[in-house]
PDB file of C-alpha atoms in Angstrom:
ATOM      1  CA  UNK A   1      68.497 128.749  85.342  1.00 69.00           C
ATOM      2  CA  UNK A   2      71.313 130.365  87.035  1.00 81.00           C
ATOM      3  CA  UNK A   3      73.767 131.239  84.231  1.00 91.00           C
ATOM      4  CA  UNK A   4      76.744 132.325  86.868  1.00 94.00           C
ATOM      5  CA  UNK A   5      77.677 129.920  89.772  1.00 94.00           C
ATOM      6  CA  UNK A   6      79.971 130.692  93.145  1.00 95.00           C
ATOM      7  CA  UNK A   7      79.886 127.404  94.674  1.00 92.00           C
ATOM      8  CA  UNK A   8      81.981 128.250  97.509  1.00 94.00           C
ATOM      9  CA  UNK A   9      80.051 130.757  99.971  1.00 92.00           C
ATOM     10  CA  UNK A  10      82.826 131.372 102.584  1.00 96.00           C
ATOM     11  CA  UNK A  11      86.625 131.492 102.439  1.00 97.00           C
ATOM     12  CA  UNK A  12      88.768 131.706 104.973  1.00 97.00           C
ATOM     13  CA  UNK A  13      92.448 133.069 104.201  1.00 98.00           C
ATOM     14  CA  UNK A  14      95.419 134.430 106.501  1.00 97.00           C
ATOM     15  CA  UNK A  15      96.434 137.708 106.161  1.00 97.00           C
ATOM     16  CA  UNK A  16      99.707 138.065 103.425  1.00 97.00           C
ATOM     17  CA  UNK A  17      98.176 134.711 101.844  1.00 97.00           C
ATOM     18  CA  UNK A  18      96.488 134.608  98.447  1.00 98.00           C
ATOM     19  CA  UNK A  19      92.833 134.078  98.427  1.00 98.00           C
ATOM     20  CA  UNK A  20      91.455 132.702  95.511  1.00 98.00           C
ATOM     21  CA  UNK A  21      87.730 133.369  94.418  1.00 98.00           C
ATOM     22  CA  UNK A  22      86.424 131.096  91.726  1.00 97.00           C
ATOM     23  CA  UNK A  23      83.317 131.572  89.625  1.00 97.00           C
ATOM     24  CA  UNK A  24      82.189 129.384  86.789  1.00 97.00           C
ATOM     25  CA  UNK A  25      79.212 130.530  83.817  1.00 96.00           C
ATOM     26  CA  UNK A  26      77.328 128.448  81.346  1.00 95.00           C
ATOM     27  CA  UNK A  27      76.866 131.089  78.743  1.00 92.00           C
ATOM     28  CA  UNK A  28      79.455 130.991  76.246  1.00 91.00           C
ATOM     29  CA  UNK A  29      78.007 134.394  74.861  1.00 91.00           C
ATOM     30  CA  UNK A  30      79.576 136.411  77.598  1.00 93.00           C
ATOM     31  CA  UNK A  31      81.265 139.136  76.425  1.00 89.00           C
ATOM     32  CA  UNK A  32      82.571 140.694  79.464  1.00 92.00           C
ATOM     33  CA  UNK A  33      83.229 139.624  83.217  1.00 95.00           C
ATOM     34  CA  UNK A  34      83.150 141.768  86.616  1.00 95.00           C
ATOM     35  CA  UNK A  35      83.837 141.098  89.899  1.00 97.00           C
ATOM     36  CA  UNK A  36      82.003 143.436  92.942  1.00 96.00           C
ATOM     37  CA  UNK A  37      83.123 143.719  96.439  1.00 96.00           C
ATOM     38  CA  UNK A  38      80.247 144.357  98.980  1.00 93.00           C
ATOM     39  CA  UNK A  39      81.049 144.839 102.302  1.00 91.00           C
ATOM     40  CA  UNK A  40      77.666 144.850 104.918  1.00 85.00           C
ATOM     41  CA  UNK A  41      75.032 147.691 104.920  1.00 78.00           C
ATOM     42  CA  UNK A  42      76.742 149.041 101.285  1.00 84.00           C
ATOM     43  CA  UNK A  43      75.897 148.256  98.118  1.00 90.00           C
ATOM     44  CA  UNK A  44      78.457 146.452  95.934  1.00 93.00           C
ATOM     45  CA  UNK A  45      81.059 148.646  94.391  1.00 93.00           C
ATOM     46  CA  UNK A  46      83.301 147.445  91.666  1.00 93.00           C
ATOM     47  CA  UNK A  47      86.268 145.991  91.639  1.00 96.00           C
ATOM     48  CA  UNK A  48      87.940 144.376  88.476  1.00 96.00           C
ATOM     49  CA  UNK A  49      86.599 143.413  84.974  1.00 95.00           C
ATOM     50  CA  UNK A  50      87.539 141.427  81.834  1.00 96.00           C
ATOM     51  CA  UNK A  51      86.851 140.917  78.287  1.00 93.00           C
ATOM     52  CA  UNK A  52      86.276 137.936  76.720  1.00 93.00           C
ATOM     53  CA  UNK A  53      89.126 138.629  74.337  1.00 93.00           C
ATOM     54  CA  UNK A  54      91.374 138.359  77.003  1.00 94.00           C
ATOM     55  CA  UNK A  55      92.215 135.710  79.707  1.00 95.00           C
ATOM     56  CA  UNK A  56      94.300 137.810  82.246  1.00 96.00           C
ATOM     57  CA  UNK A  57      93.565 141.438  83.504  1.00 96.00           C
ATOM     58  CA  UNK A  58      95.719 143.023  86.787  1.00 96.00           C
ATOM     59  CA  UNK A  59      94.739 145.986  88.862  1.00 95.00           C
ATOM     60  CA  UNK A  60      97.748 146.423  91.636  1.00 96.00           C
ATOM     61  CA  UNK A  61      96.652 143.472  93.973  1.00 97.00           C
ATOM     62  CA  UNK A  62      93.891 141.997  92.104  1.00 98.00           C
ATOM     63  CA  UNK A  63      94.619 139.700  89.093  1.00 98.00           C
ATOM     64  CA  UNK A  64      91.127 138.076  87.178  1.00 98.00           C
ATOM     65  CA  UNK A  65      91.547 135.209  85.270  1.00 97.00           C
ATOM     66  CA  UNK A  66      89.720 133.565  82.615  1.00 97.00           C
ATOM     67  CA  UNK A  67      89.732 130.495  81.202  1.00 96.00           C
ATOM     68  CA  UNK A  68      87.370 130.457  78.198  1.00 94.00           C
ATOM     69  CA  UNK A  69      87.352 126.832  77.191  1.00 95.00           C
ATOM     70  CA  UNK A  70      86.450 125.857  81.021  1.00 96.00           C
ATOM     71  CA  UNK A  71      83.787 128.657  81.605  1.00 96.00           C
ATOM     72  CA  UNK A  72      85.549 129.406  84.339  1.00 97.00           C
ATOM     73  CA  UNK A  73      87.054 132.770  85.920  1.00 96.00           C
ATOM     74  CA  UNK A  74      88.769 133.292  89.071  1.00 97.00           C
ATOM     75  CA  UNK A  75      89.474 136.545  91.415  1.00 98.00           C
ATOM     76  CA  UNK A  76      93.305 136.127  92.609  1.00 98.00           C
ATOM     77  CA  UNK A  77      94.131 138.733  95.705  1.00 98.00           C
ATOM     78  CA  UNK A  78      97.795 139.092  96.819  1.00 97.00           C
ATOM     79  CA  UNK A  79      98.710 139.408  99.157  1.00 97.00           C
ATOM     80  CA  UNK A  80      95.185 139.052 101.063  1.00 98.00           C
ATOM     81  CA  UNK A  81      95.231 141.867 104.521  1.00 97.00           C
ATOM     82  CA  UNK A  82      91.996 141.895 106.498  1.00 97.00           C
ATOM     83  CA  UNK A  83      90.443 145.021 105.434  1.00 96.00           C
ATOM     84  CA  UNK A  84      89.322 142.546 102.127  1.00 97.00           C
ATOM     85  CA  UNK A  85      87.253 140.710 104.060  1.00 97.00           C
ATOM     86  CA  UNK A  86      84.090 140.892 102.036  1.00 96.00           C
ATOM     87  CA  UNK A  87      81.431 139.238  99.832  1.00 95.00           C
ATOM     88  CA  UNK A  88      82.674 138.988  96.870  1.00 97.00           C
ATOM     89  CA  UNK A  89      80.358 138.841  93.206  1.00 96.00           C
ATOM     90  CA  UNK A  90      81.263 137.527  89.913  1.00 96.00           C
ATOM     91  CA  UNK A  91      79.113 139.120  87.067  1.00 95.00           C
ATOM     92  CA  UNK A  92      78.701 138.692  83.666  1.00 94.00           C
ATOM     93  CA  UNK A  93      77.073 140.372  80.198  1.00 91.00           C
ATOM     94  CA  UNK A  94      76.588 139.523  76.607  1.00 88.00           C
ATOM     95  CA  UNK A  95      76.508 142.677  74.591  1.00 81.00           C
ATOM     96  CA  UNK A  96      73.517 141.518  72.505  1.00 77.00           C
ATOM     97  CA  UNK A  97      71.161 140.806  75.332  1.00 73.00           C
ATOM     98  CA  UNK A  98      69.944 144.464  76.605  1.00 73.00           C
ATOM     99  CA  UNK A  99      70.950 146.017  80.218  1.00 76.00           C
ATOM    100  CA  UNK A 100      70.801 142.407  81.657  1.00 83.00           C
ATOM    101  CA  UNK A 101      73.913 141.622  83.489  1.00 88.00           C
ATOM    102  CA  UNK A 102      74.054 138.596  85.390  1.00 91.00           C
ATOM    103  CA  UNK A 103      75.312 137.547  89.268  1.00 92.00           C
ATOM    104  CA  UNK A 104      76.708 134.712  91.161  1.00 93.00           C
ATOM    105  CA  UNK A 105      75.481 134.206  94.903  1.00 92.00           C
ATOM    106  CA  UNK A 106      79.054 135.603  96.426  1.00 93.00           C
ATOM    107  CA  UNK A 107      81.383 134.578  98.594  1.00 96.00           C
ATOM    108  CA  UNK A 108      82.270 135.793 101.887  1.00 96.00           C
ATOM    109  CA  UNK A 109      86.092 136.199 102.055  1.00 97.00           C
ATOM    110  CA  UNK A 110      87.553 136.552 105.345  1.00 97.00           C
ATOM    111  CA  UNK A 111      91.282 137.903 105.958  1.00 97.00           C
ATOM    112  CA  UNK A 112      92.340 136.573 109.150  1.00 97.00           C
ATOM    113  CA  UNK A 113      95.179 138.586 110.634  1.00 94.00           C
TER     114      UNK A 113
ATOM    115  CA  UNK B   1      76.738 164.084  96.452  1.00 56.00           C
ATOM    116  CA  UNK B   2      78.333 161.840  93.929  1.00 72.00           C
ATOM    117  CA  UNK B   3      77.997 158.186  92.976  1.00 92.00           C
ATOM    118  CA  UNK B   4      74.136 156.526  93.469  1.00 95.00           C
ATOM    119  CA  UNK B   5      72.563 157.594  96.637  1.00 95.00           C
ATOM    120  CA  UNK B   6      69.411 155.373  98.103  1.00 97.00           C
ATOM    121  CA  UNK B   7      66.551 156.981 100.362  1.00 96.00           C
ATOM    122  CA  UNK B   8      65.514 155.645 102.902  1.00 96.00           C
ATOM    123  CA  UNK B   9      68.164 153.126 104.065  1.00 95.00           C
ATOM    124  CA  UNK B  10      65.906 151.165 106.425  1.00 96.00           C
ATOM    125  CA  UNK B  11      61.827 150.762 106.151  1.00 95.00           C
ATOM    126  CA  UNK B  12      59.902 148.658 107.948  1.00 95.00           C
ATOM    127  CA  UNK B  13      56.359 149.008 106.464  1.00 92.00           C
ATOM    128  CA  UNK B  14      53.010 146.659 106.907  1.00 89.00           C
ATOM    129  CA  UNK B  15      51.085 144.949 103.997  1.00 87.00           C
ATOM    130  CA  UNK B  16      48.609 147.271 103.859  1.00 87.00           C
ATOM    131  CA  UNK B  17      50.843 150.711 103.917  1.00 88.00           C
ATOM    132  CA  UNK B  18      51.866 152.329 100.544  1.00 93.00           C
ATOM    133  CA  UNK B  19      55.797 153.661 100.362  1.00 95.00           C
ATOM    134  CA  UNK B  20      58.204 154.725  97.786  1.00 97.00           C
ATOM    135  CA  UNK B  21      62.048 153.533  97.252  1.00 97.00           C
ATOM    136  CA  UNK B  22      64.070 156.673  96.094  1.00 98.00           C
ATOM    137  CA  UNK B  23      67.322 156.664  93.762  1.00 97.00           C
ATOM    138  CA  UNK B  24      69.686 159.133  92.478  1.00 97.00           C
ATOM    139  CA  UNK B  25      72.613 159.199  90.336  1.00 96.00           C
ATOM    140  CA  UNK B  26      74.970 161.946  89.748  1.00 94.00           C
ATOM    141  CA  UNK B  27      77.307 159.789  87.665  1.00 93.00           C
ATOM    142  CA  UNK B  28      75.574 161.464  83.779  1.00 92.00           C
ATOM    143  CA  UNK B  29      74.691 157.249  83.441  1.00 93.00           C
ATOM    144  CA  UNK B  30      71.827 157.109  81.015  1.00 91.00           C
ATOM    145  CA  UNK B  31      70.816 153.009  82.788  1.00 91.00           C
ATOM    146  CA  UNK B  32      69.511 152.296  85.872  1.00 93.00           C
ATOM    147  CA  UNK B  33      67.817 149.734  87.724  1.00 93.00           C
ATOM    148  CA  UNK B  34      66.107 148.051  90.018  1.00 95.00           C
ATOM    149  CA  UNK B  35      67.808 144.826  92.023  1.00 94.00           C
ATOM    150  CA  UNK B  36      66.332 142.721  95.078  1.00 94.00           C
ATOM    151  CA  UNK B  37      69.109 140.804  97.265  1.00 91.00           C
ATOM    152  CA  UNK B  38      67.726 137.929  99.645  1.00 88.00           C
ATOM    153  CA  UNK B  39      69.877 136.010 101.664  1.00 80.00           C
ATOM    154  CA  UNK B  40      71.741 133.459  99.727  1.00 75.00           C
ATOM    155  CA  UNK B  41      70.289 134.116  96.238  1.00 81.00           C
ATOM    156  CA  UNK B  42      71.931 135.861  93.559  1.00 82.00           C
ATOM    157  CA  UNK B  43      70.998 139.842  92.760  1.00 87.00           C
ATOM    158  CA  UNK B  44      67.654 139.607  90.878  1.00 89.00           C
ATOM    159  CA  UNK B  45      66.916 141.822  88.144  1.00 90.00           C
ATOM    160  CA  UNK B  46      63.646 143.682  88.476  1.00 93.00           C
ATOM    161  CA  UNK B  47      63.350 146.687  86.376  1.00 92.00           C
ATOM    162  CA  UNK B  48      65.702 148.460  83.587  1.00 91.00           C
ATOM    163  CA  UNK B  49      65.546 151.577  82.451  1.00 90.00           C
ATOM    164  CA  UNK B  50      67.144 153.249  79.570  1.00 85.00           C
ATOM    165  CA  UNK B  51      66.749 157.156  78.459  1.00 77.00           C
ATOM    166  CA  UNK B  52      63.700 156.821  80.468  1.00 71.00           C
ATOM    167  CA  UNK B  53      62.099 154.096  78.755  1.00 76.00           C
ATOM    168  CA  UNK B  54      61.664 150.531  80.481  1.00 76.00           C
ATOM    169  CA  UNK B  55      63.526 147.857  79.010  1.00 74.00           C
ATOM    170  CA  UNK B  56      63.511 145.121  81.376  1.00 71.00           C
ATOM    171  CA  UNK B  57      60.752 143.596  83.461  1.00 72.00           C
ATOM    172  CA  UNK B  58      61.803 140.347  85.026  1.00 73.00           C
ATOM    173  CA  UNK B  59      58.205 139.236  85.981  1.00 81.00           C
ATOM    174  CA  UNK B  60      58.006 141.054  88.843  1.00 90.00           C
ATOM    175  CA  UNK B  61      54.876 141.421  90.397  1.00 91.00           C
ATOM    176  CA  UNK B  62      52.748 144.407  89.962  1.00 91.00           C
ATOM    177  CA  UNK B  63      52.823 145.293  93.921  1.00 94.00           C
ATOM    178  CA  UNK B  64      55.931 146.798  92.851  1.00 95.00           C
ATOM    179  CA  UNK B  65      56.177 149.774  90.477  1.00 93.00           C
ATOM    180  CA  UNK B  66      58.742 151.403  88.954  1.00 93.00           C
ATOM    181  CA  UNK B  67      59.071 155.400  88.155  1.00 94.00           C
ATOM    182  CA  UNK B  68      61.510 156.913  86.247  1.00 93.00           C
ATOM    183  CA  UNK B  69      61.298 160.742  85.240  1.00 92.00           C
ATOM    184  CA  UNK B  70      64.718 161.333  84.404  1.00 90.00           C
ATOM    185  CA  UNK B  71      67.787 159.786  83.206  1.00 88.00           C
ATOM    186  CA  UNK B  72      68.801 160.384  87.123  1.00 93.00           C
ATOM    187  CA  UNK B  73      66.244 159.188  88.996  1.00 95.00           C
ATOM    188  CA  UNK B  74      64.437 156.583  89.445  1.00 96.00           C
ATOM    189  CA  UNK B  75      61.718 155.269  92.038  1.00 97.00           C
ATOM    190  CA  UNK B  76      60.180 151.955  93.651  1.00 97.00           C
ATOM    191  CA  UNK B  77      56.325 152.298  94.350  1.00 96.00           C
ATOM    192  CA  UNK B  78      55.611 149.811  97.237  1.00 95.00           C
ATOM    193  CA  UNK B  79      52.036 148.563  98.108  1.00 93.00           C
ATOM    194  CA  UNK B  80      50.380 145.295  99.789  1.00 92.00           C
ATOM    195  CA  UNK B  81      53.898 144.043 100.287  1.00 93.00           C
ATOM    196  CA  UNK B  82      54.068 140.716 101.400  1.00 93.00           C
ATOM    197  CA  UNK B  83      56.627 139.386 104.234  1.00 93.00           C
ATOM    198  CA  UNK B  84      58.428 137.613 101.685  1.00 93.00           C
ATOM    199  CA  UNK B  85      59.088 141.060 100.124  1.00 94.00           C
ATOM    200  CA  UNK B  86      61.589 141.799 102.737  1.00 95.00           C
ATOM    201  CA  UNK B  87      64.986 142.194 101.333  1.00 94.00           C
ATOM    202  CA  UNK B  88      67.897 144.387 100.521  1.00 94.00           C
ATOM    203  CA  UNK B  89      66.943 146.594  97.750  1.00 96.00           C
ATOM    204  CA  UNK B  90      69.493 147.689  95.496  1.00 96.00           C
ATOM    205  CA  UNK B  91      69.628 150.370  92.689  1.00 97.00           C
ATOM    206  CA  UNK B  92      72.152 150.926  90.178  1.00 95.00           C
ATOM    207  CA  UNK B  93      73.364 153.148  87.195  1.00 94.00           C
ATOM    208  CA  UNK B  94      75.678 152.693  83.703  1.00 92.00           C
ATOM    209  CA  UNK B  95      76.639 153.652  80.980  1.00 89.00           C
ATOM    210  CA  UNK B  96      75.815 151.446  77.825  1.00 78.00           C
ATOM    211  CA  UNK B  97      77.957 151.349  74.659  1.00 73.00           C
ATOM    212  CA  UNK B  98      81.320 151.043  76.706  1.00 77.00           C
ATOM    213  CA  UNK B  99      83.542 148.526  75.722  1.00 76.00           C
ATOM    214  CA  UNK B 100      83.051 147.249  79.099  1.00 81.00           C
ATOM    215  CA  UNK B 101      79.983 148.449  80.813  1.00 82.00           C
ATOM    216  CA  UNK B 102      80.026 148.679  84.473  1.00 88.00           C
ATOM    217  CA  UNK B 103      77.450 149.143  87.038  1.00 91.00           C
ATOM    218  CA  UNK B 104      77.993 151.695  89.824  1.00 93.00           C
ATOM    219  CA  UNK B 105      75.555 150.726  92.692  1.00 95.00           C
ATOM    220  CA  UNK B 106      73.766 152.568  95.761  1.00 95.00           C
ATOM    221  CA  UNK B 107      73.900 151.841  99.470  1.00 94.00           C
ATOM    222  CA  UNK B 108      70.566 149.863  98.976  1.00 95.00           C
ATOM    223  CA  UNK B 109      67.383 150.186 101.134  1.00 96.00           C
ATOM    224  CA  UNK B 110      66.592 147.419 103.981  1.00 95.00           C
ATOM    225  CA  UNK B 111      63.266 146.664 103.680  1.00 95.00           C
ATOM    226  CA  UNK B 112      61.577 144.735 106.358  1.00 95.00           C
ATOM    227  CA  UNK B 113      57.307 143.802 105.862  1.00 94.00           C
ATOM    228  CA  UNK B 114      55.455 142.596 109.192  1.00 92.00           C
TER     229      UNK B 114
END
């Protein structure tokens, strides 16, 4: 049962446009959401996190949103430029439940200049 | 070195060899683990540890066993691997009781089985 869904594997946005990454979870104990960047032959390396407490969180470019009531977050980068062409995870955690955090399948984004 | 280092980063090893995945981290973390990445699956959780003690174990089968000495590293015993086993193997550190606890993860190790 996969409790964290990317249903869209690729994305293809020009460069200066936003790209917009969209992950949905069936857990409604989530306490906290991440989102990893992995570019090819690295490991992923974070990027942006929420709380559940929250639905908006902003880190220069990066904006996540969440929308509680829809079990949905999203990944908003603006403007997109080409070096964040990447596979992008979404990730989520319930505090009660141990180390076990749990991953969508990605998406590759590509920035085309 | 800083962050979670990964030795090797490539192994190609046959079913009947015997290896060991290697993983450091110089980030104080007291968490680590163990993930596998295959091609168009999410990461799979294989093995937690926590102050040394195992906390997780996601069915994994026992061809794989996990070491952990220290609260820095941690190890991946490999033996009769099967092709299947071939994947992108992935290690990572945190730190729990954060308000928001985020995992810091290594290069990963390529692991190919003929």
């Amino acid at each position: 049962d996969q409790q964290v869904k990317q249903n869209s594997p690729s994305l293809s946005v020009q460069e200066g446009r936003i790209s917009i990454l969209n992950c949905d979870y069936t857990n409604s104990m989530f306490d906290y959401f991440l989102w990893y960047k992995k570019y090819p032959a690295e490991g992923p390396t974070f990027l942006i996190s929420i709380s559940s407490i929250k639905d908006k969180n902003e880190d220069g470019r990066f904006t996540v949103f969440l929308n509680k009531s829809a079990k949905h977050l999203s990944l908003h980068i603006v403007p997109s430029q080409p070096g964040d062409s990447a596979v992008y995870f979404c990730a989520a955690k319930a505090r009660n439940t141990g180390n076990q955090f749990y991953f969508g399948t990605g998406t590759s984004l590509t920035v085309i200049p | 070195e800083t962050g979670v280092t990964q030795t090797p980063r490539h192994l190609v090893m046959g079913m009947t060899n015997k290896k060991s995945l290697k993983c450091e981290q110089h980030l104080g973390h007291n968490a680590m683990y163990w993930y596998k990445q295959s091609a168009k699956k999410p990461l799979e959780l294989m093995f937690v540890y926590n102050f040394k003690e195992q906390t997780e174990n996601n069915s994994v089968p026992s061809r794989f066993s996990p070491e952990c000495p220290n609260s820095s590293h941690l190890f991946l015993h490999l033996h009769t691997l099967q092709p299947e086993d071939s994947a992108l193997y992935l290690c990572a550190s945190s730190q729990d009781g954060l308000e928001i606890e985020t995992q810091y993860f290594g290069p990963g190790t390529r692991l190919l089985v003929l």
